[in-house]
Structure formats: structure tokens, C-alpha cells
């Protein structure tokens, strides 16, 4: 079938072992055009642009969710990471179940892999809270003639979702922005980790937020790693790090109280730097990572200018909080 062949061909570049930036950018553009054409839908309207606001953050509207494809390093690293996780699981299991929580209108990160893996051995659940996105996804599935694959599309809030008895072996969610602000990656992972099997793989495997320093002056000439200095990690999303939250009696993710972190920076360490920043790093799966500034998801976020009246040190108190606008709250104490 021609559409299936096109999808395989267009997405080959995402699975190539070395990154050829111009080729990858072109592949992402072609992938996007292909998906828009195949779905035959106009997403740029009021329904498409409307985010859904929930008590633990927002869910991006269909138009915005579709745009995520443009962040092509993100898209590549996730596709490769999910592919490897599926291969690994299939080595030890006859059949596996993959849950994609927050598929958006195109199931962008999984769609290229469905045709590349056994239709008898892999079952997929594609879940999103946005009915307009799922209307488009269902149309795409029909146009790609994927009916013979084990695919279930579910409209649900992933922060409330009860996993089925056939517990997923792999759970994928990319519902985040840099600094884990605004969207619902953390409450979604907590809800799903609480119910998953001990060996369920979560993708991304690990997200780390670190406090860092940004150099003074005009930085355009400097390579990125010389502009910023990572000081210490203050919040981590992974099965290991969220262990305490999973045992918490709090029923809603918003009730979970994360530990407060205190980081002291001596005055001499601040020399040459003018701003405090929050740095995001993502381990998607195994060696597939999204390093600092490689994607919109890992762009540094400026917290504050370094105060001028520092005598000995500054202390950054930080705590991740889930609310209608989740974020790492921080407070700077000058000493
Ligand atoms: C950042 S977009 C990513 C879309 C697509 N997965 C991709 O990577 O290109 C996040 C998607 O997650 C969905 N989402 C966010 N919060 C959700 C929730 N609580 N339950 C279900 N879906 C959610 C949004 O509707 C949106 O489609």
C-alpha cells in the first residue's frame, strides 16, 4: 500500500545512526506534510488552537501538539528510543503492550514504528485527552490502513487513567516543556508509575532539572557549553527518583509534596556569571538522550539575575509543585 511505503521511506532518516542535520530537517518537514495531507484536516482554527486546562497543568491544543514534530532532534531521539525499547522487550516476551499517553493528532513518536514491528506481537494503546486530536488520529489510522494492527485509541485524562489488566510493558509520554513547566509530564508519570509493573519501561527514562549559571556579556561567540555551567541537579523524574511519591498516600498528583532542595553557591563561584538558570536534560532510553539546548525541551530557562549585593553566598531553595501551572518553584536567599 503506497501510504505505508511512503511513511516508511520518509521516516528512515530518524532511525539513521548518525545525524545529518539538513537531511533530518528535510525528513521532519516531509513527515509533517505527509501527516497533514493524509489527515486532510485544517488544524489552524479555534478548536485546534484551544489548550485544555486541567488542575495539574495544561494539555496542548491539536494545532500546537502537531507542531511538536518540528523539534526534529526531540522527534528523532524519541523515535529511536522507543524503537530500541520495543526491540529489547520483544527479545524477552512473545507479545508486548505499548501505551502512548498524549499521542496528539499524529502519534508522531510511534507512528513510524508501528509498520516496522510485528503486528502479531505488539499491541498499542494511543491515548489523548483532546477529542479533536483523536478524530484526526483515527482518520490517519484509517487512511494508513492500520486496522490490521492491534491499535486502540482512547480519549482519557492520563492523570486519572486506570491501566488495564494487560499492563503496558512500555509507557511513552512527551507532555513536557523545558524546565517541566506548564504541562503534565510529572502528574501523568506519577499516575502511571503507581500502577505499572516493576519492569515497565518509561520513556523518557529520566528527566533532570539542574540549577546552573549563565556567563556574563555577549555570548554569541562562545560555544554553548562555555556559556552555561551546570551546578547541581535539584529535581529528577524517573522510576527511581519518584519512588517516594509513588508510595505517598496523596490520592491526586497535585497533593504530593516533593522535597525542597537547598543549593548554596559561594560568591567566588559566581564570578564571571550574571544569571541563574534552570537546565533540563533528558535520557529518552539507554543512549538516546536530549542534551542541553539540543531541543526546545532542553532550552535553558533564566530564573533570575545574580543579585549584586552578595557578600558570601546565595542559596537557591527549590521545590517542584504540581498545580494548574506546574513548575519548579524557587526562591533566592542572599547571604
Ligand atoms: C506536547 S504534545 C505532544 C504530541 C505528540 N505526542 C508528539 O510528541 O508530537 C502533548 C499531547 O499530550 C496530550 N495531553 C496532555 N495532557 C494530557 C492528559 N492529562 N491526558 C491525556 N493527554 C494529555 C495533549 O493533548 C497533547 O496532544
PDB file of N, CA, C and O in Angstrom, residues 13-89:
ATOM      1  N   UNK A  13      15.146   8.473   7.927  1.00  0.00           N
ATOM      2  CA  UNK A  13      16.228   9.331   8.407  1.00  0.00           C
ATOM      3  C   UNK A  13      16.248   9.438   9.946  1.00  0.00           C
ATOM      4  O   UNK A  13      17.312   9.601  10.544  1.00  0.00           O
ATOM      5  N   UNK A  14      15.063   9.328  10.557  1.00  0.00           N
ATOM      6  CA  UNK A  14      15.008   9.418  12.030  1.00  0.00           C
ATOM      7  C   UNK A  14      15.720   8.225  12.675  1.00  0.00           C
ATOM      8  O   UNK A  14      16.140   8.304  13.822  1.00  0.00           O
ATOM      9  N   UNK A  15      15.814   7.125  11.940  1.00  0.00           N
ATOM     10  CA  UNK A  15      16.418   5.924  12.514  1.00  0.00           C
ATOM     11  C   UNK A  15      17.880   5.737  12.100  1.00  0.00           C
ATOM     12  O   UNK A  15      18.544   4.802  12.543  1.00  0.00           O
ATOM     13  N   UNK A  16      18.382   6.637  11.263  1.00  0.00           N
ATOM     14  CA  UNK A  16      19.799   6.543  10.850  1.00  0.00           C
ATOM     15  C   UNK A  16      20.688   6.783  12.064  1.00  0.00           C
ATOM     16  O   UNK A  16      20.387   7.649  12.897  1.00  0.00           O
ATOM     17  N   UNK A  17      21.794   6.014  12.155  1.00  0.00           N
ATOM     18  CA  UNK A  17      22.619   6.096  13.362  1.00  0.00           C
ATOM     19  C   UNK A  17      23.349   7.421  13.531  1.00  0.00           C
ATOM     20  O   UNK A  17      23.634   7.834  14.646  1.00  0.00           O
ATOM     21  N   UNK A  18      23.702   8.062  12.422  1.00  0.00           N
ATOM     22  CA  UNK A  18      24.370   9.360  12.576  1.00  0.00           C
ATOM     23  C   UNK A  18      23.424  10.487  12.138  1.00  0.00           C
ATOM     24  O   UNK A  18      22.609  10.302  11.229  1.00  0.00           O
ATOM     25  N   UNK A  19      23.601  11.629  12.804  1.00  0.00           N
ATOM     26  CA  UNK A  19      22.705  12.753  12.497  1.00  0.00           C
ATOM     27  C   UNK A  19      23.273  13.569  11.347  1.00  0.00           C
ATOM     28  O   UNK A  19      24.396  14.049  11.406  1.00  0.00           O
ATOM     29  N   UNK A  20      22.477  13.679  10.286  1.00  0.00           N
ATOM     30  CA  UNK A  20      22.806  14.587   9.188  1.00  0.00           C
ATOM     31  C   UNK A  20      21.730  15.684   9.285  1.00  0.00           C
ATOM     32  O   UNK A  20      20.580  15.470   8.892  1.00  0.00           O
ATOM     33  N   UNK A  21      22.122  16.849   9.861  1.00  0.00           N
ATOM     34  CA  UNK A  21      21.122  17.867  10.205  1.00  0.00           C
ATOM     35  C   UNK A  21      20.254  18.302   9.021  1.00  0.00           C
ATOM     36  O   UNK A  21      19.028  18.331   9.138  1.00  0.00           O
ATOM     37  N   UNK A  22      20.861  18.664   7.870  1.00  0.00           N
ATOM     38  CA  UNK A  22      19.995  19.086   6.750  1.00  0.00           C
ATOM     39  C   UNK A  22      19.021  17.978   6.326  1.00  0.00           C
ATOM     40  O   UNK A  22      17.844  18.226   6.083  1.00  0.00           O
ATOM     41  N   UNK A  23      19.519  16.746   6.299  1.00  0.00           N
ATOM     42  CA  UNK A  23      18.645  15.628   5.881  1.00  0.00           C
ATOM     43  C   UNK A  23      17.527  15.399   6.905  1.00  0.00           C
ATOM     44  O   UNK A  23      16.385  15.110   6.548  1.00  0.00           O
ATOM     45  N   UNK A  24      17.897  15.534   8.186  1.00  0.00           N
ATOM     46  CA  UNK A  24      16.913  15.293   9.241  1.00  0.00           C
ATOM     47  C   UNK A  24      15.828  16.373   9.228  1.00  0.00           C
ATOM     48  O   UNK A  24      14.637  16.078   9.366  1.00  0.00           O
ATOM     49  N   UNK A  25      16.264  17.628   9.031  1.00  0.00           N
ATOM     50  CA  UNK A  25      15.297  18.733   8.969  1.00  0.00           C
ATOM     51  C   UNK A  25      14.322  18.502   7.810  1.00  0.00           C
ATOM     52  O   UNK A  25      13.117  18.655   7.948  1.00  0.00           O
ATOM     53  N   UNK A  26      14.887  18.070   6.677  1.00  0.00           N
ATOM     54  CA  UNK A  26      14.058  17.828   5.493  1.00  0.00           C
ATOM     55  C   UNK A  26      13.077  16.666   5.755  1.00  0.00           C
ATOM     56  O   UNK A  26      11.905  16.730   5.372  1.00  0.00           O
ATOM     57  N   UNK A  27      13.590  15.650   6.428  1.00  0.00           N
ATOM     58  CA  UNK A  27      12.730  14.489   6.729  1.00  0.00           C
ATOM     59  C   UNK A  27      11.580  14.915   7.638  1.00  0.00           C
ATOM     60  O   UNK A  27      10.432  14.479   7.451  1.00  0.00           O
ATOM     61  N   UNK A  28      11.876  15.794   8.622  1.00  0.00           N
ATOM     62  CA  UNK A  28      10.815  16.243   9.539  1.00  0.00           C
ATOM     63  C   UNK A  28       9.762  17.046   8.774  1.00  0.00           C
ATOM     64  O   UNK A  28       8.562  16.898   9.012  1.00  0.00           O
ATOM     65  N   UNK A  29      10.229  17.870   7.841  1.00  0.00           N
ATOM     66  CA  UNK A  29       9.274  18.667   7.040  1.00  0.00           C
ATOM     67  C   UNK A  29       8.394  17.757   6.197  1.00  0.00           C
ATOM     68  O   UNK A  29       7.189  17.928   6.091  1.00  0.00           O
ATOM     69  N   UNK A  30       9.067  16.750   5.595  1.00  0.00           N
ATOM     70  CA  UNK A  30       8.327  15.827   4.720  1.00  0.00           C
ATOM     71  C   UNK A  30       7.317  14.998   5.529  1.00  0.00           C
ATOM     72  O   UNK A  30       6.181  14.769   5.101  1.00  0.00           O
ATOM     73  N   UNK A  31       7.752  14.581   6.722  1.00  0.00           N
ATOM     74  CA  UNK A  31       6.899  13.789   7.619  1.00  0.00           C
ATOM     75  C   UNK A  31       5.654  14.613   7.984  1.00  0.00           C
ATOM     76  O   UNK A  31       4.523  14.140   7.925  1.00  0.00           O
ATOM     77  N   UNK A  32       5.888  15.898   8.315  1.00  0.00           N
ATOM     78  CA  UNK A  32       4.776  16.770   8.709  1.00  0.00           C
ATOM     79  C   UNK A  32       3.793  16.966   7.541  1.00  0.00           C
ATOM     80  O   UNK A  32       2.583  16.818   7.705  1.00  0.00           O
ATOM     81  N   UNK A  33       4.344  17.282   6.371  1.00  0.00           N
ATOM     82  CA  UNK A  33       3.482  17.495   5.196  1.00  0.00           C
ATOM     83  C   UNK A  33       2.655  16.237   4.913  1.00  0.00           C
ATOM     84  O   UNK A  33       1.449  16.303   4.645  1.00  0.00           O
ATOM     85  N   UNK A  34       3.335  15.088   5.004  1.00  0.00           N
ATOM     86  CA  UNK A  34       2.672  13.803   4.756  1.00  0.00           C
ATOM     87  C   UNK A  34       1.494  13.610   5.723  1.00  0.00           C
ATOM     88  O   UNK A  34       0.375  13.263   5.314  1.00  0.00           O
ATOM     89  N   UNK A  35       1.725  13.888   7.002  1.00  0.00           N
ATOM     90  CA  UNK A  35       0.677  13.677   8.010  1.00  0.00           C
ATOM     91  C   UNK A  35      -0.484  14.656   7.830  1.00  0.00           C
ATOM     92  O   UNK A  35      -1.653  14.269   7.927  1.00  0.00           O
ATOM     93  N   UNK A  36      -0.156  15.916   7.534  1.00  0.00           N
ATOM     94  CA  UNK A  36      -1.209  16.913   7.310  1.00  0.00           C
ATOM     95  C   UNK A  36      -2.064  16.527   6.106  1.00  0.00           C
ATOM     96  O   UNK A  36      -3.286  16.586   6.140  1.00  0.00           O
ATOM     97  N   UNK A  37      -1.365  16.131   5.035  1.00  0.00           N
ATOM     98  CA  UNK A  37      -2.109  15.785   3.798  1.00  0.00           C
ATOM     99  C   UNK A  37      -2.987  14.566   4.018  1.00  0.00           C
ATOM    100  O   UNK A  37      -4.138  14.533   3.611  1.00  0.00           O
ATOM    101  N   UNK A  38      -2.407  13.564   4.673  1.00  0.00           N
ATOM    102  CA  UNK A  38      -3.136  12.309   4.849  1.00  0.00           C
ATOM    103  C   UNK A  38      -4.357  12.506   5.760  1.00  0.00           C
ATOM    104  O   UNK A  38      -5.416  11.940   5.521  1.00  0.00           O
ATOM    105  N   UNK A  39      -4.193  13.344   6.782  1.00  0.00           N
ATOM    106  CA  UNK A  39      -5.326  13.553   7.694  1.00  0.00           C
ATOM    107  C   UNK A  39      -6.383  14.441   7.041  1.00  0.00           C
ATOM    108  O   UNK A  39      -7.550  14.392   7.417  1.00  0.00           O
ATOM    109  N   UNK A  40      -5.952  15.234   6.066  1.00  0.00           N
ATOM    110  CA  UNK A  40      -6.889  16.060   5.308  1.00  0.00           C
ATOM    111  C   UNK A  40      -7.640  17.051   6.170  1.00  0.00           C
ATOM    112  O   UNK A  40      -8.809  17.350   5.928  1.00  0.00           O
ATOM    113  N   UNK A  41      -7.007  17.536   7.221  1.00  0.00           N
ATOM    114  CA  UNK A  41      -7.706  18.392   8.179  1.00  0.00           C
ATOM    115  C   UNK A  41      -7.017  19.734   8.345  1.00  0.00           C
ATOM    116  O   UNK A  41      -5.802  19.808   8.288  1.00  0.00           O
ATOM    117  N   UNK A  42      -7.821  20.755   8.598  1.00  0.00           N
ATOM    118  CA  UNK A  42      -7.253  22.052   8.937  1.00  0.00           C
ATOM    119  C   UNK A  42      -7.233  22.147  10.472  1.00  0.00           C
ATOM    120  O   UNK A  42      -8.284  22.097  11.110  1.00  0.00           O
ATOM    121  N   UNK A  43      -6.032  22.246  11.028  1.00  0.00           N
ATOM    122  CA  UNK A  43      -5.920  22.281  12.490  1.00  0.00           C
ATOM    123  C   UNK A  43      -5.861  23.706  13.016  1.00  0.00           C
ATOM    124  O   UNK A  43      -5.993  23.942  14.208  1.00  0.00           O
ATOM    125  N   UNK A  44      -5.619  24.650  12.067  1.00  0.00           N
ATOM    126  CA  UNK A  44      -5.407  26.035  12.479  1.00  0.00           C
ATOM    127  C   UNK A  44      -6.745  26.772  12.582  1.00  0.00           C
ATOM    128  O   UNK A  44      -7.055  27.648  11.783  1.00  0.00           O
ATOM    129  N   UNK A  45      -7.546  26.365  13.552  1.00  0.00           N
ATOM    130  CA  UNK A  45      -8.822  27.032  13.801  1.00  0.00           C
ATOM    131  C   UNK A  45      -9.025  27.099  15.316  1.00  0.00           C
ATOM    132  O   UNK A  45      -8.136  26.668  16.072  1.00  0.00           O
ATOM    133  N   UNK A  46     -10.170  27.621  15.742  1.00  0.00           N
ATOM    134  CA  UNK A  46     -10.341  27.850  17.181  1.00  0.00           C
ATOM    135  C   UNK A  46     -10.252  26.538  17.980  1.00  0.00           C
ATOM    136  O   UNK A  46      -9.584  26.471  19.013  1.00  0.00           O
ATOM    137  N   UNK A  47     -10.900  25.493  17.472  1.00  0.00           N
ATOM    138  CA  UNK A  47     -10.847  24.203  18.193  1.00  0.00           C
ATOM    139  C   UNK A  47      -9.408  23.711  18.251  1.00  0.00           C
ATOM    140  O   UNK A  47      -8.929  23.256  19.286  1.00  0.00           O
ATOM    141  N   UNK A  48      -8.714  23.800  17.115  1.00  0.00           N
ATOM    142  CA  UNK A  48      -7.335  23.293  17.038  1.00  0.00           C
ATOM    143  C   UNK A  48      -6.371  24.048  17.937  1.00  0.00           C
ATOM    144  O   UNK A  48      -5.431  23.476  18.473  1.00  0.00           O
ATOM    145  N   UNK A  49      -6.622  25.342  18.114  1.00  0.00           N
ATOM    146  CA  UNK A  49      -5.694  26.163  18.895  1.00  0.00           C
ATOM    147  C   UNK A  49      -6.021  26.180  20.388  1.00  0.00           C
ATOM    148  O   UNK A  49      -5.285  26.776  21.167  1.00  0.00           O
ATOM    149  N   UNK A  50      -7.137  25.560  20.779  1.00  0.00           N
ATOM    150  CA  UNK A  50      -7.547  25.631  22.196  1.00  0.00           C
ATOM    151  C   UNK A  50      -6.843  24.573  23.040  1.00  0.00           C
ATOM    152  O   UNK A  50      -7.006  23.367  22.810  1.00  0.00           O
ATOM    153  N   UNK A  51      -6.088  25.050  24.033  1.00  0.00           N
ATOM    154  CA  UNK A  51      -5.499  24.137  25.009  1.00  0.00           C
ATOM    155  C   UNK A  51      -6.602  23.673  25.954  1.00  0.00           C
ATOM    156  O   UNK A  51      -7.647  24.320  26.059  1.00  0.00           O
ATOM    157  N   UNK A  52      -6.361  22.557  26.634  1.00  0.00           N
ATOM    158  CA  UNK A  52      -7.322  22.106  27.650  1.00  0.00           C
ATOM    159  C   UNK A  52      -6.661  22.317  29.012  1.00  0.00           C
ATOM    160  O   UNK A  52      -5.573  21.806  29.265  1.00  0.00           O
ATOM    161  N   UNK A  53      -7.307  23.103  29.858  1.00  0.00           N
ATOM    162  CA  UNK A  53      -6.734  23.394  31.175  1.00  0.00           C
ATOM    163  C   UNK A  53      -7.249  22.400  32.205  1.00  0.00           C
ATOM    164  O   UNK A  53      -8.450  22.198  32.338  1.00  0.00           O
ATOM    165  N   UNK A  54      -6.311  21.774  32.910  1.00  0.00           N
ATOM    166  CA  UNK A  54      -6.683  20.825  33.963  1.00  0.00           C
ATOM    167  C   UNK A  54      -6.077  21.291  35.285  1.00  0.00           C
ATOM    168  O   UNK A  54      -5.220  22.181  35.294  1.00  0.00           O
ATOM    169  N   UNK A  55      -6.484  20.637  36.377  1.00  0.00           N
ATOM    170  CA  UNK A  55      -5.995  21.094  37.689  1.00  0.00           C
ATOM    171  C   UNK A  55      -4.498  20.842  37.858  1.00  0.00           C
ATOM    172  O   UNK A  55      -3.851  21.437  38.697  1.00  0.00           O
ATOM    173  N   UNK A  56      -3.922  19.948  37.035  1.00  0.00           N
ATOM    174  CA  UNK A  56      -2.486  19.687  37.186  1.00  0.00           C
ATOM    175  C   UNK A  56      -1.679  20.145  35.967  1.00  0.00           C
ATOM    176  O   UNK A  56      -0.614  19.609  35.685  1.00  0.00           O
ATOM    177  N   UNK A  57      -2.211  21.116  35.235  1.00  0.00           N
ATOM    178  CA  UNK A  57      -1.453  21.661  34.100  1.00  0.00           C
ATOM    179  C   UNK A  57      -2.289  21.673  32.838  1.00  0.00           C
ATOM    180  O   UNK A  57      -3.451  21.279  32.846  1.00  0.00           O
ATOM    181  N   UNK A  58      -1.675  22.129  31.740  1.00  0.00           N
ATOM    182  CA  UNK A  58      -2.480  22.200  30.518  1.00  0.00           C
ATOM    183  C   UNK A  58      -2.107  21.105  29.518  1.00  0.00           C
ATOM    184  O   UNK A  58      -0.981  20.594  29.536  1.00  0.00           O
ATOM    185  N   UNK A  59      -3.083  20.774  28.687  1.00  0.00           N
ATOM    186  CA  UNK A  59      -2.865  19.831  27.576  1.00  0.00           C
ATOM    187  C   UNK A  59      -2.906  20.676  26.301  1.00  0.00           C
ATOM    188  O   UNK A  59      -3.888  21.393  26.062  1.00  0.00           O
ATOM    189  N   UNK A  60      -1.853  20.589  25.503  1.00  0.00           N
ATOM    190  CA  UNK A  60      -1.765  21.433  24.304  1.00  0.00           C
ATOM    191  C   UNK A  60      -2.878  21.148  23.321  1.00  0.00           C
ATOM    192  O   UNK A  60      -3.246  19.994  23.092  1.00  0.00           O
ATOM    193  N   UNK A  61      -3.405  22.210  22.722  1.00  0.00           N
ATOM    194  CA  UNK A  61      -4.393  22.054  21.665  1.00  0.00           C
ATOM    195  C   UNK A  61      -3.797  21.317  20.462  1.00  0.00           C
ATOM    196  O   UNK A  61      -2.569  21.242  20.303  1.00  0.00           O
ATOM    197  N   UNK A  62      -4.690  20.788  19.625  1.00  0.00           N
ATOM    198  CA  UNK A  62      -4.292  19.939  18.498  1.00  0.00           C
ATOM    199  C   UNK A  62      -3.250  20.600  17.591  1.00  0.00           C
ATOM    200  O   UNK A  62      -2.254  19.971  17.206  1.00  0.00           O
ATOM    201  N   UNK A  63      -3.477  21.869  17.266  1.00  0.00           N
ATOM    202  CA  UNK A  63      -2.571  22.590  16.360  1.00  0.00           C
ATOM    203  C   UNK A  63      -1.163  22.644  16.954  1.00  0.00           C
ATOM    204  O   UNK A  63      -0.165  22.375  16.279  1.00  0.00           O
ATOM    205  N   UNK A  64      -1.075  22.955  18.264  1.00  0.00           N
ATOM    206  CA  UNK A  64       0.230  23.070  18.927  1.00  0.00           C
ATOM    207  C   UNK A  64       0.886  21.705  19.087  1.00  0.00           C
ATOM    208  O   UNK A  64       2.104  21.572  18.935  1.00  0.00           O
ATOM    209  N   UNK A  65       0.081  20.712  19.406  1.00  0.00           N
ATOM    210  CA  UNK A  65       0.635  19.359  19.580  1.00  0.00           C
ATOM    211  C   UNK A  65       1.229  18.864  18.254  1.00  0.00           C
ATOM    212  O   UNK A  65       2.290  18.234  18.230  1.00  0.00           O
ATOM    213  N   UNK A  66       0.544  19.187  17.144  1.00  0.00           N
ATOM    214  CA  UNK A  66       1.040  18.764  15.827  1.00  0.00           C
ATOM    215  C   UNK A  66       2.382  19.426  15.510  1.00  0.00           C
ATOM    216  O   UNK A  66       3.253  18.819  14.873  1.00  0.00           O
ATOM    217  N   UNK A  67       2.563  20.664  15.999  1.00  0.00           N
ATOM    218  CA  UNK A  67       3.799  21.402  15.696  1.00  0.00           C
ATOM    219  C   UNK A  67       5.048  20.790  16.341  1.00  0.00           C
ATOM    220  O   UNK A  67       6.167  21.087  15.928  1.00  0.00           O
ATOM    221  N   UNK A  68       4.839  19.960  17.372  1.00  0.00           N
ATOM    222  CA  UNK A  68       5.989  19.377  18.091  1.00  0.00           C
ATOM    223  C   UNK A  68       6.914  18.623  17.144  1.00  0.00           C
ATOM    224  O   UNK A  68       8.108  18.454  17.409  1.00  0.00           O
ATOM    225  N   UNK A  69       6.389  18.156  16.042  1.00  0.00           N
ATOM    226  CA  UNK A  69       7.178  17.401  15.068  1.00  0.00           C
ATOM    227  C   UNK A  69       8.385  18.210  14.572  1.00  0.00           C
ATOM    228  O   UNK A  69       9.443  17.670  14.264  1.00  0.00           O
ATOM    229  N   UNK A  70       8.218  19.558  14.536  1.00  0.00           N
ATOM    230  CA  UNK A  70       9.290  20.437  14.033  1.00  0.00           C
ATOM    231  C   UNK A  70      10.542  20.381  14.901  1.00  0.00           C
ATOM    232  O   UNK A  70      11.630  20.707  14.432  1.00  0.00           O
ATOM    233  N   UNK A  71      10.378  20.012  16.148  1.00  0.00           N
ATOM    234  CA  UNK A  71      11.531  19.911  17.054  1.00  0.00           C
ATOM    235  C   UNK A  71      12.209  18.577  16.712  1.00  0.00           C
ATOM    236  O   UNK A  71      12.016  17.556  17.363  1.00  0.00           O
ATOM    237  N   UNK A  72      13.000  18.609  15.620  1.00  0.00           N
ATOM    238  CA  UNK A  72      13.345  17.326  14.988  1.00  0.00           C
ATOM    239  C   UNK A  72      14.346  16.472  15.752  1.00  0.00           C
ATOM    240  O   UNK A  72      14.357  15.263  15.615  1.00  0.00           O
ATOM    241  N   UNK A  73      15.186  17.100  16.609  1.00  0.00           N
ATOM    242  CA  UNK A  73      16.090  16.268  17.422  1.00  0.00           C
ATOM    243  C   UNK A  73      15.263  15.528  18.476  1.00  0.00           C
ATOM    244  O   UNK A  73      15.445  14.338  18.720  1.00  0.00           O
ATOM    245  N   UNK A  74      14.309  16.229  19.078  1.00  0.00           N
ATOM    246  CA  UNK A  74      13.388  15.595  20.007  1.00  0.00           C
ATOM    247  C   UNK A  74      12.696  14.405  19.344  1.00  0.00           C
ATOM    248  O   UNK A  74      12.691  13.282  19.842  1.00  0.00           O
ATOM    249  N   UNK A  75      12.144  14.685  18.149  1.00  0.00           N
ATOM    250  CA  UNK A  75      11.379  13.654  17.452  1.00  0.00           C
ATOM    251  C   UNK A  75      12.283  12.443  17.149  1.00  0.00           C
ATOM    252  O   UNK A  75      11.901  11.302  17.379  1.00  0.00           O
ATOM    253  N   UNK A  76      13.496  12.720  16.667  1.00  0.00           N
ATOM    254  CA  UNK A  76      14.438  11.630  16.351  1.00  0.00           C
ATOM    255  C   UNK A  76      14.791  10.820  17.594  1.00  0.00           C
ATOM    256  O   UNK A  76      14.725   9.586  17.588  1.00  0.00           O
ATOM    257  N   UNK A  77      15.161  11.494  18.680  1.00  0.00           N
ATOM    258  CA  UNK A  77      15.615  10.767  19.864  1.00  0.00           C
ATOM    259  C   UNK A  77      14.497   9.900  20.446  1.00  0.00           C
ATOM    260  O   UNK A  77      14.742   8.775  20.872  1.00  0.00           O
ATOM    261  N   UNK A  78      13.286  10.423  20.446  1.00  0.00           N
ATOM    262  CA  UNK A  78      12.168   9.624  20.961  1.00  0.00           C
ATOM    263  C   UNK A  78      11.881   8.427  20.053  1.00  0.00           C
ATOM    264  O   UNK A  78      11.695   7.315  20.526  1.00  0.00           O
ATOM    265  N   UNK A  79      11.832   8.658  18.738  1.00  0.00           N
ATOM    266  CA  UNK A  79      11.527   7.538  17.833  1.00  0.00           C
ATOM    267  C   UNK A  79      12.574   6.434  18.019  1.00  0.00           C
ATOM    268  O   UNK A  79      12.254   5.255  18.142  1.00  0.00           O
ATOM    269  N   UNK A  80      13.841   6.829  18.080  1.00  0.00           N
ATOM    270  CA  UNK A  80      14.924   5.838  18.241  1.00  0.00           C
ATOM    271  C   UNK A  80      14.844   5.135  19.600  1.00  0.00           C
ATOM    272  O   UNK A  80      15.030   3.924  19.699  1.00  0.00           O
ATOM    273  N   UNK A  81      14.556   5.921  20.639  1.00  0.00           N
ATOM    274  CA  UNK A  81      14.475   5.333  21.975  1.00  0.00           C
ATOM    275  C   UNK A  81      13.333   4.332  22.071  1.00  0.00           C
ATOM    276  O   UNK A  81      13.497   3.227  22.598  1.00  0.00           O
ATOM    277  N   UNK A  82      12.178   4.712  21.528  1.00  0.00           N
ATOM    278  CA  UNK A  82      11.015   3.800  21.591  1.00  0.00           C
ATOM    279  C   UNK A  82      11.303   2.535  20.775  1.00  0.00           C
ATOM    280  O   UNK A  82      11.000   1.415  21.187  1.00  0.00           O
ATOM    281  N   UNK A  83      11.931   2.722  19.608  1.00  0.00           N
ATOM    282  CA  UNK A  83      12.267   1.578  18.750  1.00  0.00           C
ATOM    283  C   UNK A  83      13.152   0.580  19.515  1.00  0.00           C
ATOM    284  O   UNK A  83      12.900  -0.625  19.504  1.00  0.00           O
ATOM    285  N   UNK A  84      14.168   1.105  20.185  1.00  0.00           N
ATOM    286  CA  UNK A  84      15.076   0.219  20.939  1.00  0.00           C
ATOM    287  C   UNK A  84      14.359  -0.467  22.087  1.00  0.00           C
ATOM    288  O   UNK A  84      14.590  -1.648  22.352  1.00  0.00           O
ATOM    289  N   UNK A  85      13.484   0.286  22.774  1.00  0.00           N
ATOM    290  CA  UNK A  85      12.756  -0.318  23.897  1.00  0.00           C
ATOM    291  C   UNK A  85      11.866  -1.457  23.393  1.00  0.00           C
ATOM    292  O   UNK A  85      11.799  -2.528  24.006  1.00  0.00           O
ATOM    293  N   UNK A  86      11.202  -1.254  22.257  1.00  0.00           N
ATOM    294  CA  UNK A  86      10.341  -2.315  21.694  1.00  0.00           C
ATOM    295  C   UNK A  86      11.200  -3.546  21.349  1.00  0.00           C
ATOM    296  O   UNK A  86      10.871  -4.677  21.699  1.00  0.00           O
ATOM    297  N   UNK A  87      12.327  -3.303  20.687  1.00  0.00           N
ATOM    298  CA  UNK A  87      13.211  -4.432  20.307  1.00  0.00           C
ATOM    299  C   UNK A  87      13.665  -5.211  21.543  1.00  0.00           C
ATOM    300  O   UNK A  87      13.670  -6.439  21.551  1.00  0.00           O
ATOM    301  N   UNK A  88      14.060  -4.469  22.561  1.00  0.00           N
ATOM    302  CA  UNK A  88      14.549  -5.110  23.784  1.00  0.00           C
ATOM    303  C   UNK A  88      13.457  -5.949  24.433  1.00  0.00           C
ATOM    304  O   UNK A  88      13.690  -7.090  24.815  1.00  0.00           O
ATOM    305  N   UNK A  89      12.269  -5.370  24.550  1.00  0.00           N
ATOM    306  CA  UNK A  89      11.158  -6.103  25.179  1.00  0.00           C
ATOM    307  C   UNK A  89      10.788  -7.346  24.371  1.00  0.00           C
ATOM    308  O   UNK A  89      10.447  -8.384  24.942  1.00  0.00           O
TER     309      UNK A  89
END
